[in-house]
Short mmCIF file of C-alpha atoms in Angstrom, two decimals:
data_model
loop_
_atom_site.label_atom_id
_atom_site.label_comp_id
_atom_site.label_asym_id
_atom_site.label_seq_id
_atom_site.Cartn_x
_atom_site.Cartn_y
_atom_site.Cartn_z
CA UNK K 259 24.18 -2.73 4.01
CA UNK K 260 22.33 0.12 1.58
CA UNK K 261 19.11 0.57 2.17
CA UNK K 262 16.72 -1.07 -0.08
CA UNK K 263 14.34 2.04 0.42
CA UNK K 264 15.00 4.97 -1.32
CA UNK K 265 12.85 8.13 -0.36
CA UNK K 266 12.59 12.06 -1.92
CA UNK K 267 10.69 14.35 0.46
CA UNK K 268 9.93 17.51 -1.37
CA UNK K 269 8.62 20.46 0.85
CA UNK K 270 6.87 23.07 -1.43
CA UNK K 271 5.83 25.17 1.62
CA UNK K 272 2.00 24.00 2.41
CA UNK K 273 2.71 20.28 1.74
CA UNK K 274 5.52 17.93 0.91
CA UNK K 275 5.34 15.48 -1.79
CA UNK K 276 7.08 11.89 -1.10
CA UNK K 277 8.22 9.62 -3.48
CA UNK K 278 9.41 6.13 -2.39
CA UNK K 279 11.26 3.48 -4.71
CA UNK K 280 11.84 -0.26 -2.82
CA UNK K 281 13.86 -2.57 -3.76
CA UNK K 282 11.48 -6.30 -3.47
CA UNK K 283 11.00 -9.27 -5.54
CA UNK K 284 7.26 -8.80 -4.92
CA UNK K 285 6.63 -12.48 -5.60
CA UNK K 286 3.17 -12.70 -6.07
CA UNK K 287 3.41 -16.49 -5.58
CA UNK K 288 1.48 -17.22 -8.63
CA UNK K 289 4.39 -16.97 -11.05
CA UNK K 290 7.00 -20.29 -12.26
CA UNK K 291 10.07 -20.10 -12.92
CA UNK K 292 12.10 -21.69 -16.24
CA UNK K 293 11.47 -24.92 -14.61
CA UNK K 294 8.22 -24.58 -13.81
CA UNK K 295 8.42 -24.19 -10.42
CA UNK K 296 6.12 -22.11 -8.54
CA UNK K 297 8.20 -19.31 -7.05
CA UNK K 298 7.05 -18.97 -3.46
CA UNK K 299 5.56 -16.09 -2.35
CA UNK K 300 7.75 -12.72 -1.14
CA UNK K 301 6.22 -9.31 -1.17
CA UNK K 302 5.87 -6.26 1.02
CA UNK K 303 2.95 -6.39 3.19
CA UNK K 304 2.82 -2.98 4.78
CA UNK K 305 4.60 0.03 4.03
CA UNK K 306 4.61 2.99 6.65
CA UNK K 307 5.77 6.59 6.58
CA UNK K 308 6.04 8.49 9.61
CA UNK K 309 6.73 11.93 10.71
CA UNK K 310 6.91 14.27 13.56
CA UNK K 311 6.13 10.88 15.73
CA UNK K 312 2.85 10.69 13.61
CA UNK K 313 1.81 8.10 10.77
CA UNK K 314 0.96 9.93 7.58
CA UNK K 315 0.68 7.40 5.46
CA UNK K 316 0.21 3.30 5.86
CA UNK K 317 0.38 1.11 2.20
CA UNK K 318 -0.98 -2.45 2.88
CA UNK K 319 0.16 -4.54 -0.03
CA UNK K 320 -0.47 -7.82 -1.91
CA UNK K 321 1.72 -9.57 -4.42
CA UNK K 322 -0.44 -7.58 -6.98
CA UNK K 323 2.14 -4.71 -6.69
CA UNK K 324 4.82 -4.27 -9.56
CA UNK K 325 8.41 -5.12 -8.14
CA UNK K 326 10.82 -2.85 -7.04
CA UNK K 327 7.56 -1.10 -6.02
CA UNK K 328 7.20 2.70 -5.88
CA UNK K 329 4.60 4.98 -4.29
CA UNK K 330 3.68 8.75 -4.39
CA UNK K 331 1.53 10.72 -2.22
CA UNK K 332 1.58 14.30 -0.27
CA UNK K 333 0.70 15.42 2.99
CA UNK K 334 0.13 18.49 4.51
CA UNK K 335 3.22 20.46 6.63
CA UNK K 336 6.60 18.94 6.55
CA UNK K 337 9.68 21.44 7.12
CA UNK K 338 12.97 21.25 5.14
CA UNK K 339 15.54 19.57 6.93
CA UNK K 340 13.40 17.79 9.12
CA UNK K 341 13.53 14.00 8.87
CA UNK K 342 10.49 11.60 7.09
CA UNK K 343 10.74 8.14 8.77
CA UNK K 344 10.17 4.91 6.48
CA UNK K 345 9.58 1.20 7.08
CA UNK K 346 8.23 -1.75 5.49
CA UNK K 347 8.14 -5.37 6.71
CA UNK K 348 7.37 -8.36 4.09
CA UNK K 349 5.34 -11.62 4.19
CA UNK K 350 8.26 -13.51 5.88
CA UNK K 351 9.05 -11.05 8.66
CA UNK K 352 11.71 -9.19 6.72
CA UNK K 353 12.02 -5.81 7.59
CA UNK K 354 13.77 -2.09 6.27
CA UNK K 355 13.95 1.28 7.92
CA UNK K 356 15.33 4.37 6.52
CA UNK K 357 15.07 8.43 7.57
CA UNK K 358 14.82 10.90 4.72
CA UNK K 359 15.33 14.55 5.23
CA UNK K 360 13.09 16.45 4.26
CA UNK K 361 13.91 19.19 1.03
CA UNK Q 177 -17.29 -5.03 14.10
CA UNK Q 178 -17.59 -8.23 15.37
CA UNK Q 179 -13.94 -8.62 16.23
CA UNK Q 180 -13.31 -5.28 18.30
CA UNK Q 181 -12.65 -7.16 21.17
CA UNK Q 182 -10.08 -9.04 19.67
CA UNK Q 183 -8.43 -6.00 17.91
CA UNK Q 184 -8.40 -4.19 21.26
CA UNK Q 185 -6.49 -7.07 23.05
CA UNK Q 186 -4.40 -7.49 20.14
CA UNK Q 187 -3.32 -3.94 19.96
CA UNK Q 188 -2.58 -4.13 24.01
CA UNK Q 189 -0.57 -7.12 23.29
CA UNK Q 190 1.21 -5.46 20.28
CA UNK Q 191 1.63 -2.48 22.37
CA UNK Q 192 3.33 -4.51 25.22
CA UNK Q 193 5.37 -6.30 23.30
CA UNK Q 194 6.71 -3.18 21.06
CA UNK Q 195 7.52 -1.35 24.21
CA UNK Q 196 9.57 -4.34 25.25
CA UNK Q 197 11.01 -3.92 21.95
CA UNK Q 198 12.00 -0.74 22.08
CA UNK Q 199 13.32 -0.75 25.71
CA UNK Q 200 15.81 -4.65 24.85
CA UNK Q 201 15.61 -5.20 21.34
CA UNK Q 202 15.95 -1.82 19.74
CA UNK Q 203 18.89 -2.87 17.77
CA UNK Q 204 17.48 -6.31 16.37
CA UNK Q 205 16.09 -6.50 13.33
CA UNK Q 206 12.48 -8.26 14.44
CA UNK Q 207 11.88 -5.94 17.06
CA UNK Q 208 10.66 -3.34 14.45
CA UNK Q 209 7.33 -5.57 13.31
CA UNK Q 210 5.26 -5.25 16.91
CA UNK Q 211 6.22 -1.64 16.93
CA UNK Q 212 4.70 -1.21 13.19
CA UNK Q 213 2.14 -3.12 14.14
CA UNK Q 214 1.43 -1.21 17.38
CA UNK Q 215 1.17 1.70 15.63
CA UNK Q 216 -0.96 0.90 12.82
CA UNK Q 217 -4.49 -0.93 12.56
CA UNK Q 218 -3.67 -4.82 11.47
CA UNK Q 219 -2.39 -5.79 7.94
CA UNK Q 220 -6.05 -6.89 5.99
CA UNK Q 221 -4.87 -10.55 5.84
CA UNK Q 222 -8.44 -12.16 4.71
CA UNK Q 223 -9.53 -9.22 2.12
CA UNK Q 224 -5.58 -9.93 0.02
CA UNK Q 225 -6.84 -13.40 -0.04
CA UNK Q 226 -10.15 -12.82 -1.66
CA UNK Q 227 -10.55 -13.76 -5.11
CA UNK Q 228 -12.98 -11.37 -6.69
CA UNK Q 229 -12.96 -7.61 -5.96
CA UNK Q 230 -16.73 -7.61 -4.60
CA UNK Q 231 -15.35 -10.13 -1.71
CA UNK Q 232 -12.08 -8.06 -1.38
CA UNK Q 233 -13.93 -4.78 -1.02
CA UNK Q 234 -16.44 -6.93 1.47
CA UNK Q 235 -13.91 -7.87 3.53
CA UNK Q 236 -11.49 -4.63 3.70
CA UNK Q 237 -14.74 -2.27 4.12
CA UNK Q 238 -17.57 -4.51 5.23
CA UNK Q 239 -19.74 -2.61 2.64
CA UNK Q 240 -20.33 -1.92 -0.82
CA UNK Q 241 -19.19 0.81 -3.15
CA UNK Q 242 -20.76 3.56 -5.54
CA UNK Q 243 -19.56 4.73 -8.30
CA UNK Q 244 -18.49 8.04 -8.22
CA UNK Q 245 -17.00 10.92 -11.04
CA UNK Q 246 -15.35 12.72 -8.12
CA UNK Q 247 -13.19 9.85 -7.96
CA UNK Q 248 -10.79 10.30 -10.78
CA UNK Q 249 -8.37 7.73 -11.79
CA UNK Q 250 -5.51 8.13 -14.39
CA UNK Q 251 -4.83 4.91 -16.11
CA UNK Q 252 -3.36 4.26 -19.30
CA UNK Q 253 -5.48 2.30 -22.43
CA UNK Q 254 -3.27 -0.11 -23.17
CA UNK Q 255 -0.39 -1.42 -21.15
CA UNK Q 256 2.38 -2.90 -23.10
CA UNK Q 257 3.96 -4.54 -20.14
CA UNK Q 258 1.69 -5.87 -17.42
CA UNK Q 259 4.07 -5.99 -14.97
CA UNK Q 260 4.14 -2.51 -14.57
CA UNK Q 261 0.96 -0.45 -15.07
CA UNK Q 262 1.55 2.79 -13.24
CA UNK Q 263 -2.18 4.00 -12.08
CA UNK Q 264 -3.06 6.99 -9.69
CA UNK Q 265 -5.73 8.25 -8.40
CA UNK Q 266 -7.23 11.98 -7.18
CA UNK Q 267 -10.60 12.87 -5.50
CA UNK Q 268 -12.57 16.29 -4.20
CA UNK Q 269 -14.01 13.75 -2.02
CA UNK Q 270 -13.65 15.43 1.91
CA UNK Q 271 -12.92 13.22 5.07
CA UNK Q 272 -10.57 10.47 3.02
CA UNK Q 273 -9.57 7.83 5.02
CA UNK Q 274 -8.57 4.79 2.45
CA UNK Q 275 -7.83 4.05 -1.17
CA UNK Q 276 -8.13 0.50 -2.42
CA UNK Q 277 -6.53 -0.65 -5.96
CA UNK Q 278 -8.56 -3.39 -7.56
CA UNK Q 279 -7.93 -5.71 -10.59
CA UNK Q 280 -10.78 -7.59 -11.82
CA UNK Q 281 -8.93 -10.63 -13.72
CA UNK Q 282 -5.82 -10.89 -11.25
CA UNK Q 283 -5.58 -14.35 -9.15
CA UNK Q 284 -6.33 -11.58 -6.23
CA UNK Q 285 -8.13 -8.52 -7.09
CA UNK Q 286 -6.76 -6.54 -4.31
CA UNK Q 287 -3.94 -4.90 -5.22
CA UNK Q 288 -3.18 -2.01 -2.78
CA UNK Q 289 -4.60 -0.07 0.18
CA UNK Q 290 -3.49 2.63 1.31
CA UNK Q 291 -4.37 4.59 4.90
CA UNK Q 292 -4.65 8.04 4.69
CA UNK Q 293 -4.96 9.91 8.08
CA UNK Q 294 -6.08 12.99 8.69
CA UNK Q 295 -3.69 16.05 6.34
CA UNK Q 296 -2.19 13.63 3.86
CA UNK Q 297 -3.90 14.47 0.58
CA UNK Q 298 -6.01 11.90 -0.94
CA UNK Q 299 -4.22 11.68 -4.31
CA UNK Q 300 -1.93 8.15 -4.28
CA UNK Q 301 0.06 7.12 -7.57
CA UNK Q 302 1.62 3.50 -7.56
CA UNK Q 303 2.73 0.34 -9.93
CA UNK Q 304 0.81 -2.54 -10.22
CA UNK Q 305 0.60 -6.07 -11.72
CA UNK Q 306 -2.36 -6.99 -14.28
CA UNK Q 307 -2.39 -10.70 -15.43
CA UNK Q 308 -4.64 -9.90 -18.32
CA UNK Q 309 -6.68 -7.31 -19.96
CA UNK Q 310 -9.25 -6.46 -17.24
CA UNK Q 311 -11.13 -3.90 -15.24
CA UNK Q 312 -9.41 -1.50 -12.58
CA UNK Q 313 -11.17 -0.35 -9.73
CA UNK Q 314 -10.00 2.36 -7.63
CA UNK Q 315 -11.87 2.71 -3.70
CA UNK Q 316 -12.11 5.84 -1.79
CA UNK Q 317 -13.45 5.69 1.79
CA UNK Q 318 -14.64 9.32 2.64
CA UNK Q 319 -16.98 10.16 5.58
CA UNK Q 320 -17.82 6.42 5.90
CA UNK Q 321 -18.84 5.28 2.78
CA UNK Q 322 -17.03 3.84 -0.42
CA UNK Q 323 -16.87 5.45 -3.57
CA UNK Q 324 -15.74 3.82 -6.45
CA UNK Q 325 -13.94 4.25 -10.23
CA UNK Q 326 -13.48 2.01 -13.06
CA UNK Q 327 -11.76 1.52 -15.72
CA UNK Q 328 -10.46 -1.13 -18.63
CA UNK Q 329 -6.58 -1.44 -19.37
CA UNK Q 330 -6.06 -3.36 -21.87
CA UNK Q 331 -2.75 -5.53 -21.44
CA UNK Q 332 -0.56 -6.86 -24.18
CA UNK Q 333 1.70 -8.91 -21.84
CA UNK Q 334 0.37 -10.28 -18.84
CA UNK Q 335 2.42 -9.71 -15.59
CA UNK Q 336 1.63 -12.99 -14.03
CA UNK Q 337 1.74 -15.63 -16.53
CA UNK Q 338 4.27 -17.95 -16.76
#
């Protein structure tokens, strides 16, 4: 199965810039549908990025967040070619992993 | 603070549980939650459940914020489509250790919060949902205490209507 995370890891010597797109309904549980059913609620809770065996960054989530939700931030260090690990687990226990190298 | 003892168990619980993980159920899906959990302080359950931001920020922080102009958000005026209202945020602030997205008018003001350790920069861009025309507020924990940014997006189409 594809991932649903898709990650860009951008080295720029001093600090690499990461860019993650997920694909989630991010059903904020507030929303009907056509028949005016409340759509339950289905949304990425936490959202972690590690590397070198260290977290560098940790998203905790609500159904506030847009779907097919995408976050940007840098951190300091990060070498091209090695790998940025990425995982997220949802409201119902649902869970994604991907590695991105590092470019 | 009431609850370190809890957290502590927890954690040594979490721990146990995500080495077992690892060591059996590598390969299963579910075994990856404990370990994420392990590794990470708990998911803020009760402050995504608050209704206003002031109880949100109460229970994610246990204190209040000040408003700050080293806190810089970028926001746009209007947003056409509520759904999707891409806001960042940059601070000089030193010692960052959490940004918080806030909207005022949405069923649950917290949005977002993001941990940031020790050399990840303390500028975060995202996507969020407004349900209405309302106020933004951006949250930067540095050096203990909470600094804060505002701001009013005004929404044309409300992102969680029905």
């Amino acid at each position: 199965m594809a991932s649903t995370i898709r990650v860009r890891a951008t080295s720029s010597g001093e600090t690499t810039e990461v860019q993650a797109l997920i694909q989630h309904p991010m059903d904020s549980g507030f929303i009907k549908d056509a028949k005016g059913e409340i759509i339950p609620a289905h949304f990425i809770q936490q959202l972690t990025f590690e590397y070198d065996g260290k977290n560098v960054f940790t998203a905790d989530w609500g159904g506030g967040v847009s779907k097919d939700p995408y976050v940007k931030f840098a951190f300091k260090g990060g070498k091209k070619g090695d790998e940025l690990k990425v995982s997220w687990v949802d409201n119902k226990g649902a869970t994604d992993t991907t590695t991105a190298k590092i470019q | 603070m009431t609850d370190v003892g809890f957290s502590a168990t927890r954690r040594l619980i979490l721990q146990g549980a995500g080495a077992v993980a690892l060591l059996g159920l590598g390969n299963l899906p579910f075994g990856l939650t404990p370990a994420l959990a392990a590794a990470n302080d708990k998911y803020p359950e009760e402050a995504f459940k608050a209704k206003s931001e002031a109880d949100a920020i109460k229970a994610l922080y246990g204190k209040t914020a000040e408003p700050s102009d080293k806190v810089k958000m970028d926001a746009p005026e209007i947003a056409e489509n509520g759904a999707v209202v891409p806001i960042s945020v940059t601070t000089t602030l030193a010692d960052v250790t959490s940004i918080s997205f806030l909207v005022s008018e949405n069923p649950v003001a917290l949005v977002a919060s993001y941990k940031i350790p020790a050399g990840t920069l303390p500028n975060v861009a995202n996507r969020i949902k407004m349900a209405r025309t309302s106020n933004v507020i951006v949250v930067v924990e540095a050096g203990g205490k909470l600094y804060s940014a505002n701001k009013e997006v005004k929404v044309t189409v409300g992102g969680c209507g029905g």
